[in-house]
PDB file of C-alpha atoms in Angstrom:
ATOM      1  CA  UNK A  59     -10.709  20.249  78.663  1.00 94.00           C
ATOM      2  CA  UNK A  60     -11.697  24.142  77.329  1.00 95.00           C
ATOM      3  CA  UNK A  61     -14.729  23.820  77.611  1.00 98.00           C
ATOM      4  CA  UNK A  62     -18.516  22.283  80.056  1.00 98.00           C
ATOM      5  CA  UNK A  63     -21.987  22.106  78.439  1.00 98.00           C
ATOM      6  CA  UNK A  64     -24.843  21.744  80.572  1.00 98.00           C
ATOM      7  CA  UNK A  65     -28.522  20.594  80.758  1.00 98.00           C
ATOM      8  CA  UNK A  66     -30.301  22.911  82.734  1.00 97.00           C
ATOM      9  CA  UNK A  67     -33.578  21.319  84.672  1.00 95.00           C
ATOM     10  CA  UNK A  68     -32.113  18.953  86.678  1.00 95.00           C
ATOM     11  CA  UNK A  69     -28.744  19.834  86.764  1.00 98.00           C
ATOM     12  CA  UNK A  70     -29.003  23.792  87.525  1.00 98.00           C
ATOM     13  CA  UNK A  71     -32.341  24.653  88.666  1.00 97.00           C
ATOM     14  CA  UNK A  72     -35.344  22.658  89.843  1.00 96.00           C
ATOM     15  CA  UNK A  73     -38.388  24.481  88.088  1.00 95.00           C
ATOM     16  CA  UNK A  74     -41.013  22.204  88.463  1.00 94.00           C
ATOM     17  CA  UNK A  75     -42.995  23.883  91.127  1.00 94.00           C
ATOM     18  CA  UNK A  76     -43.242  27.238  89.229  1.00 95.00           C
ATOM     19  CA  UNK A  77     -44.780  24.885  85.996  1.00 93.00           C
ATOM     20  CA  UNK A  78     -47.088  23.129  87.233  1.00 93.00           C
ATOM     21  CA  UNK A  79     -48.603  26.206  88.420  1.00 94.00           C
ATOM     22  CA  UNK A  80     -48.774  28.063  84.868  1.00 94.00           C
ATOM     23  CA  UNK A  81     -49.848  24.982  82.968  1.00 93.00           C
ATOM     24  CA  UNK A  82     -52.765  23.934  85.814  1.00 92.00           C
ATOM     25  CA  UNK A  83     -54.086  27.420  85.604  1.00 92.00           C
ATOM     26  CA  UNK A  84     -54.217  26.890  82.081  1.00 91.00           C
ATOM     27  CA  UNK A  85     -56.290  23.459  82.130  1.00 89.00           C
ATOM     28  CA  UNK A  86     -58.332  24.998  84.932  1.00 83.00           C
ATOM     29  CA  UNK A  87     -59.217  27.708  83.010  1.00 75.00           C
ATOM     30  CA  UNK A  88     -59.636  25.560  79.860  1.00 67.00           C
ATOM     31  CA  UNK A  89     -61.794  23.339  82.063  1.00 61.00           C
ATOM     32  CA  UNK A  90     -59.827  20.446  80.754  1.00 60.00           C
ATOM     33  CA  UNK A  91     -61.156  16.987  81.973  1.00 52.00           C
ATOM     34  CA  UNK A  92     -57.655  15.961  82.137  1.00 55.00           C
ATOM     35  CA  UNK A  93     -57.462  16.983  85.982  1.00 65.00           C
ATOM     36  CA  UNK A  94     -54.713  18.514  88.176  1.00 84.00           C
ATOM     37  CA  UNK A  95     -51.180  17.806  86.784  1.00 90.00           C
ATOM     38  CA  UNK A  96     -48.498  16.695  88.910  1.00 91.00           C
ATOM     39  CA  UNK A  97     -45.010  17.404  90.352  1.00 91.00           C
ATOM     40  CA  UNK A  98     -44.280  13.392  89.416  1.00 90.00           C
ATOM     41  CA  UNK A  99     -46.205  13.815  86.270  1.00 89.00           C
ATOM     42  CA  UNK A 100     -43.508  16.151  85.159  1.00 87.00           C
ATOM     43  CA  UNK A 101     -40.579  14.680  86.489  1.00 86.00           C
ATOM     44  CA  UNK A 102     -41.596  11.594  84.537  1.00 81.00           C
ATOM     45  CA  UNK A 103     -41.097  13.784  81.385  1.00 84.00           C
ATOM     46  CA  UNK A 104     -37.698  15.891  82.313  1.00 78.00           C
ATOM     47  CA  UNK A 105     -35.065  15.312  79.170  1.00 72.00           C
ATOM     48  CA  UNK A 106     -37.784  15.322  76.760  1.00 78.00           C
ATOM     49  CA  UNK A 107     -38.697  17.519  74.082  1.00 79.00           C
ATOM     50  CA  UNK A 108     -42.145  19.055  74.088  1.00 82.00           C
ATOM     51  CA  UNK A 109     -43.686  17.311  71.492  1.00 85.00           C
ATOM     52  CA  UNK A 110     -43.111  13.782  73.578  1.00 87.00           C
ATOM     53  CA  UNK A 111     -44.253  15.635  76.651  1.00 88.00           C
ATOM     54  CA  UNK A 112     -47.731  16.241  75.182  1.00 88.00           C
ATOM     55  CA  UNK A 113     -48.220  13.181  73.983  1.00 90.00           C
ATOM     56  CA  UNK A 114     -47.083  11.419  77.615  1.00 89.00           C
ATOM     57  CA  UNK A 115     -49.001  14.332  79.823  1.00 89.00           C
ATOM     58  CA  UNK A 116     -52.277  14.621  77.245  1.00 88.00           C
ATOM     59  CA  UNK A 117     -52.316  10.946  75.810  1.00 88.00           C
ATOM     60  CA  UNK A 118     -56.622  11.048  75.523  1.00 85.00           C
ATOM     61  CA  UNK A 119     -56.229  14.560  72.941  1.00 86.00           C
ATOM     62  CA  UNK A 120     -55.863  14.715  69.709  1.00 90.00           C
ATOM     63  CA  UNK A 121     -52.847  16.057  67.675  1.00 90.00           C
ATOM     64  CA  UNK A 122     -54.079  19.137  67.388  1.00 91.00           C
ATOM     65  CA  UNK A 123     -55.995  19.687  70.855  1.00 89.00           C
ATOM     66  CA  UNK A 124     -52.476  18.729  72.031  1.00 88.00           C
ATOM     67  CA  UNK A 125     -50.817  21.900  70.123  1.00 88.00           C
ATOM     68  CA  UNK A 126     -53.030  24.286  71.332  1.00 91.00           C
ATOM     69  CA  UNK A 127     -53.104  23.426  74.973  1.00 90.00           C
ATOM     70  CA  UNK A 128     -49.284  23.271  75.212  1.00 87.00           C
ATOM     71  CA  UNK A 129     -49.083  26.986  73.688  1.00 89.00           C
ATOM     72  CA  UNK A 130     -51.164  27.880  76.143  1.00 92.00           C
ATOM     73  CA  UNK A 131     -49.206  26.613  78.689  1.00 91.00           C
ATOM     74  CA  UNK A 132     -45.821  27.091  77.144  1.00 89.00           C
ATOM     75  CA  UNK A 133     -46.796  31.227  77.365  1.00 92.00           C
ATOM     76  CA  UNK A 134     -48.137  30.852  80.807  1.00 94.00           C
ATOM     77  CA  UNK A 135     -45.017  28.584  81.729  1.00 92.00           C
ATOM     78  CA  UNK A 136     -42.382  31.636  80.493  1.00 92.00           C
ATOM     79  CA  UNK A 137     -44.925  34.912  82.017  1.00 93.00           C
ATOM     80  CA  UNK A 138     -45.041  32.345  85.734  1.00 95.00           C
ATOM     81  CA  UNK A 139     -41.203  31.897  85.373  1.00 95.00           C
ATOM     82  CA  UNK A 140     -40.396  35.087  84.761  1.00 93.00           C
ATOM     83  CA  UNK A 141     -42.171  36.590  87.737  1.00 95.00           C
ATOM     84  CA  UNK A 142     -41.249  33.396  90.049  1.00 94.00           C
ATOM     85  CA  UNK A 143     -37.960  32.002  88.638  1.00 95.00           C
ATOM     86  CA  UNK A 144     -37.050  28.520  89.691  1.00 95.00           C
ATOM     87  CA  UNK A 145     -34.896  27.215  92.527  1.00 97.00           C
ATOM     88  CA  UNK A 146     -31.658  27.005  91.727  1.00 98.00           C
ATOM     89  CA  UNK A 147     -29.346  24.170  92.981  1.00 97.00           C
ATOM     90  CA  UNK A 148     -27.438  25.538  96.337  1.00 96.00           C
ATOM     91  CA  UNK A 149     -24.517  27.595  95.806  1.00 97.00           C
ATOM     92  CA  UNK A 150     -24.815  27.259  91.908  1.00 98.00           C
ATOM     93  CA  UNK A 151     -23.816  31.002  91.014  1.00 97.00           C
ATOM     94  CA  UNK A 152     -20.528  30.735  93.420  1.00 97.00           C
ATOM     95  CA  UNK A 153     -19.928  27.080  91.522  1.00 98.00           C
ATOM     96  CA  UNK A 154     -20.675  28.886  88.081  1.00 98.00           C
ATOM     97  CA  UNK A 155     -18.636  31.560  88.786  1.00 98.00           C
ATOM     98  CA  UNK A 156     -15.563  29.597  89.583  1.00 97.00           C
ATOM     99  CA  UNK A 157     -15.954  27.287  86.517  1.00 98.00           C
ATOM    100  CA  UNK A 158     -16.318  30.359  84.044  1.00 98.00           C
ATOM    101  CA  UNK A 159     -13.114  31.726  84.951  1.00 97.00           C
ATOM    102  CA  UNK A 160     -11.023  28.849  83.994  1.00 97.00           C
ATOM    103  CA  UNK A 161     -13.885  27.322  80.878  1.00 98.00           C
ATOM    104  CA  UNK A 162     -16.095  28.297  78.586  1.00 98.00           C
ATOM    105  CA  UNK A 163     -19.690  27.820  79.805  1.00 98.00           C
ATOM    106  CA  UNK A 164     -22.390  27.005  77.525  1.00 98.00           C
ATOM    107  CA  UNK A 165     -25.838  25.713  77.926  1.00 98.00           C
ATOM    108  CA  UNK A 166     -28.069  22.999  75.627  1.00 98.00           C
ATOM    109  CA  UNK A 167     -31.600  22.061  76.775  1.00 96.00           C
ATOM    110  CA  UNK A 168     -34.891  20.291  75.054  1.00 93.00           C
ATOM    111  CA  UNK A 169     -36.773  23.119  76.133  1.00 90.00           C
ATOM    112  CA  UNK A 170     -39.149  25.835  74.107  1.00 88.00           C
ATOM    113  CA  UNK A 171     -37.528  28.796  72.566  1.00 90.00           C
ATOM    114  CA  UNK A 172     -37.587  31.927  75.145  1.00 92.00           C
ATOM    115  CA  UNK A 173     -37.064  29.174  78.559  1.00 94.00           C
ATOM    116  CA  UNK A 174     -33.545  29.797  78.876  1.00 96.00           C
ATOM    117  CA  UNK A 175     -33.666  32.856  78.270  1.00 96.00           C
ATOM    118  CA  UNK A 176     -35.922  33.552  81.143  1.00 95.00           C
ATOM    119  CA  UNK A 177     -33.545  31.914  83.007  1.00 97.00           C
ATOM    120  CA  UNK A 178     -30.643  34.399  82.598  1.00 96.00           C
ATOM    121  CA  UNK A 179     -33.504  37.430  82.984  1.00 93.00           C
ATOM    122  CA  UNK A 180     -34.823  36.347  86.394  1.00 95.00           C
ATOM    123  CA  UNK A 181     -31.643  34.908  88.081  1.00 96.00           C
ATOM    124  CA  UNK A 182     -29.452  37.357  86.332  1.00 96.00           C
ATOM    125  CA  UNK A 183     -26.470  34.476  85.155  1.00 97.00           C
ATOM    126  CA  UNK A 184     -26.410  35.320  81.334  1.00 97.00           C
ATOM    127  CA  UNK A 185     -22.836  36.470  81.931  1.00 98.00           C
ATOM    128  CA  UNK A 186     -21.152  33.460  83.084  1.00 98.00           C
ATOM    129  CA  UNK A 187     -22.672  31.136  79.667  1.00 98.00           C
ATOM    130  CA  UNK A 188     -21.016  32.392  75.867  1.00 98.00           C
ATOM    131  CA  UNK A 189     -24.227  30.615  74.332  1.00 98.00           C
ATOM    132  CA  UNK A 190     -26.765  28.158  74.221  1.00 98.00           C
ATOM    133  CA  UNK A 191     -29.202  26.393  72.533  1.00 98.00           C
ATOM    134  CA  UNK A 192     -32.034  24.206  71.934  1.00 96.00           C
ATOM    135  CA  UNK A 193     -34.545  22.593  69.956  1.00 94.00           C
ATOM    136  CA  UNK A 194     -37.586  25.215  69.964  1.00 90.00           C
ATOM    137  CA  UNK A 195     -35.126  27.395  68.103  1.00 93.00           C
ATOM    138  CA  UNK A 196     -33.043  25.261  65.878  1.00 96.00           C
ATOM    139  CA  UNK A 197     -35.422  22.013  65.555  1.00 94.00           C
ATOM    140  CA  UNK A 198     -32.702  19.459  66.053  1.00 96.00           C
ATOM    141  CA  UNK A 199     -32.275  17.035  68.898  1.00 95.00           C
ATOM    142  CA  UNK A 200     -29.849  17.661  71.833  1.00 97.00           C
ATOM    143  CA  UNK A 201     -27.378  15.563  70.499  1.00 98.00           C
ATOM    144  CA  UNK A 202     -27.449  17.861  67.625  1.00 98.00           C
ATOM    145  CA  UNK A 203     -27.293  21.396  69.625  1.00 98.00           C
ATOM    146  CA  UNK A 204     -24.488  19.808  71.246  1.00 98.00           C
ATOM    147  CA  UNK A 205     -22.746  19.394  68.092  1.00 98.00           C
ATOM    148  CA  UNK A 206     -23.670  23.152  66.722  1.00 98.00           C
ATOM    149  CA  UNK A 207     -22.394  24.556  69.897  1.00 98.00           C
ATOM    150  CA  UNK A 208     -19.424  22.868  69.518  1.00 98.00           C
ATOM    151  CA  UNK A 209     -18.894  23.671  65.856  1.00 98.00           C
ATOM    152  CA  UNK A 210     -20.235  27.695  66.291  1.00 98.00           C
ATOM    153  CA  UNK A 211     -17.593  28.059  69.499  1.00 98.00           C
ATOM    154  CA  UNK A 212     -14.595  26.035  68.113  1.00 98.00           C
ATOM    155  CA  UNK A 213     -14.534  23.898  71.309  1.00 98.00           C
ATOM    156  CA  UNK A 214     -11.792  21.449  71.503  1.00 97.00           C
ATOM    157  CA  UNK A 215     -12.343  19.310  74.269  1.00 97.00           C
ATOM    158  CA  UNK A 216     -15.655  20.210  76.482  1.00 98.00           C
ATOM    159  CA  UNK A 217     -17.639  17.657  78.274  1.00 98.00           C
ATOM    160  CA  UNK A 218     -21.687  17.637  79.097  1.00 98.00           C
ATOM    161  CA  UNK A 219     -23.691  17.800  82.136  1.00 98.00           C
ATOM    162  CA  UNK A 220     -26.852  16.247  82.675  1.00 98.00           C
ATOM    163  CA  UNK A 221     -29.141  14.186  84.663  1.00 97.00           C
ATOM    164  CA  UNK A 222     -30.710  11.874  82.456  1.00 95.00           C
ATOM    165  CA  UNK A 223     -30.049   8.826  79.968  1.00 94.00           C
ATOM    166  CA  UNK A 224     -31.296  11.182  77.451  1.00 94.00           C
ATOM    167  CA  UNK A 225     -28.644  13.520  78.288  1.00 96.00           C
ATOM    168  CA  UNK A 226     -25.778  10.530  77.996  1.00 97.00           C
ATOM    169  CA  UNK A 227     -27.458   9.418  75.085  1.00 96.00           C
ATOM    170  CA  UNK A 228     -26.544  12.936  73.627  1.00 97.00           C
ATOM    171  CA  UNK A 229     -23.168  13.355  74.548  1.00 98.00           C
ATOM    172  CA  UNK A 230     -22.154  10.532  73.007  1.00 98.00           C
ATOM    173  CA  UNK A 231     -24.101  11.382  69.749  1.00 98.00           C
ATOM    174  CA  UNK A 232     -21.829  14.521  69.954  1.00 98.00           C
ATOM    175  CA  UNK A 233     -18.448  12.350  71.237  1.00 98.00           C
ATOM    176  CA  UNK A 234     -17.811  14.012  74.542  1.00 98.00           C
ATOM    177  CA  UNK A 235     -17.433  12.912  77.764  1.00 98.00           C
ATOM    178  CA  UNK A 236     -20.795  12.878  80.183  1.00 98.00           C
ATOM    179  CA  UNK A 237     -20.714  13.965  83.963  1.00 98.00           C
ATOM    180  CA  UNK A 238     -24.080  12.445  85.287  1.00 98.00           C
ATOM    181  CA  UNK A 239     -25.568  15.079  88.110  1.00 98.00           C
ATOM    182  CA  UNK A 240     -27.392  12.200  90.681  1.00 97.00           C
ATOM    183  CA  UNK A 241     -29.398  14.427  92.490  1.00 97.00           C
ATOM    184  CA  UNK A 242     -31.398  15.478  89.162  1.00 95.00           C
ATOM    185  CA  UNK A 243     -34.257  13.735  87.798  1.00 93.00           C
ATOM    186  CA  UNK A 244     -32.783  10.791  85.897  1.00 91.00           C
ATOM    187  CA  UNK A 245     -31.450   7.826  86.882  1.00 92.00           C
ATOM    188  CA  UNK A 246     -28.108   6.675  84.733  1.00 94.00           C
ATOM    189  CA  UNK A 247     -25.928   3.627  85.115  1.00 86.00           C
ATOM    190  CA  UNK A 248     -23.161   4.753  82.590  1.00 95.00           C
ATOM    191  CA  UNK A 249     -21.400   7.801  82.854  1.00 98.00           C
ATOM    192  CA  UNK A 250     -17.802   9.175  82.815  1.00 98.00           C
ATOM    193  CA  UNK A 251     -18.124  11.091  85.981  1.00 97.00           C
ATOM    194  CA  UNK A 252     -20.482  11.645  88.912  1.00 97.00           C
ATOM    195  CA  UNK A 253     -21.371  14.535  90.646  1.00 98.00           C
ATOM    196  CA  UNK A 254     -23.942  14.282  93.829  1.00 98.00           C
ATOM    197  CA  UNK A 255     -24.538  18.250  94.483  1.00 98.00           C
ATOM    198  CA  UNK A 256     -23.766  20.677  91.870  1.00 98.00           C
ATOM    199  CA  UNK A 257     -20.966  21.932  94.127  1.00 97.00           C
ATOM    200  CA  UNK A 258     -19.227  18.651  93.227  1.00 98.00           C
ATOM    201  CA  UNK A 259     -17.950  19.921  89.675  1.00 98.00           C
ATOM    202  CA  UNK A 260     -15.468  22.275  91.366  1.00 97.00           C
ATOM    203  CA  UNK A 261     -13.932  18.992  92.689  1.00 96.00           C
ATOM    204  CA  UNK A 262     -14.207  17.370  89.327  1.00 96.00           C
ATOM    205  CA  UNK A 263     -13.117  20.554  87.416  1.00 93.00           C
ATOM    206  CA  UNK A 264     -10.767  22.622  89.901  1.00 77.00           C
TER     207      UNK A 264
END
């Protein structure tokens, strides 16, 4: 193995809270008669890409009512996040540290374009990933990322990390091994390996 890919919501940070506070000031201020969203509301739609998101958290909009509100809330999401960050999982610099001195660290997510990189600016861990990716700036699905990270970084053997069946479903698209992180927001029944804190991969990896 050269080489770990990870998911980050879920496996690496928890940002829920910080979300659900840009995108409900951004219905409350739209005076949307959709109501309050919630923290389940959103962990119902973690491993998703944001146009399935809309459709699950705004089913009564149209198409385009649907586009406009999430822009809204996709540039209140990144201006909360970057004042607020999100809680990372407990001791996951140390853990990150350690792996990126013996692999190559990368990073594929279904997020927008611009959320991982608020993610290195307000917890300050750009230098332990050598890229990333995802489908607000390539268009593809994770599956596919996984792939063009692997093809752009000559990666021989790396595995993925996620929490969700989305995020198995993906590795094996791409043909690599998948380490399921339990204590994310998925629930998976197949998986190569198992981690129940984040602090686990050290065991799996040292």
């Amino acid at each position: 193995m050269d080489s770990i890919i990870f998911d980050l919501d879920g496996t690496i940070w928890d940002s829920i809270d910080t979300v659900l506070v840009a995108w409900n000031s951004v219905i409350k201020e739209e005076d949307r008669k959709e109501g309050k969203l919630t923290r389940k509301d959103f962990e119902g739609t973690m491993g998703l890409q944001m146009d399935e998101i809309s459709r699950r958290l705004f089913p009564d909009l149209t198409e385009e009512q649907r586009q406009q509100l999430v822009e809204e809330c996709r540039k209140a999401e990144a201006h909360f996040l970057g004042i607020h960050g999100g809680e990372l999982y407990e001791n996951a610099e140390k853990v990150l540290e350690e792996l990126s001195q013996k692999y190559k660290l990368f990073i594929v997510s279904n997020c927008q374009e611009g959320y991982i990189e608020v993610f290195y600016k307000y917890h300050k861990l750009e230098k332990y990933f050598l890229d990333f990716e995802n489908p607000g700036r390539t268009g593809l699905s994770k599956g596919e990322n996984i792939k063009l990270i692997i093809e752009r970084n000559h990666l021989s053997s790396p595995v993925y990390v996620g929490d969700t069946e989305g995020d198995r479903k993906a590795a094996r698209f791409a043909g690599i091994p998948f380490v399921y992180a339990q204590y994310g927001f998925g629930e998976v029944s197949e998986y190569d390996k198992e981690i129940k804190k984040f602090e686990d991969l050290l065991k799996v990896f040292g």
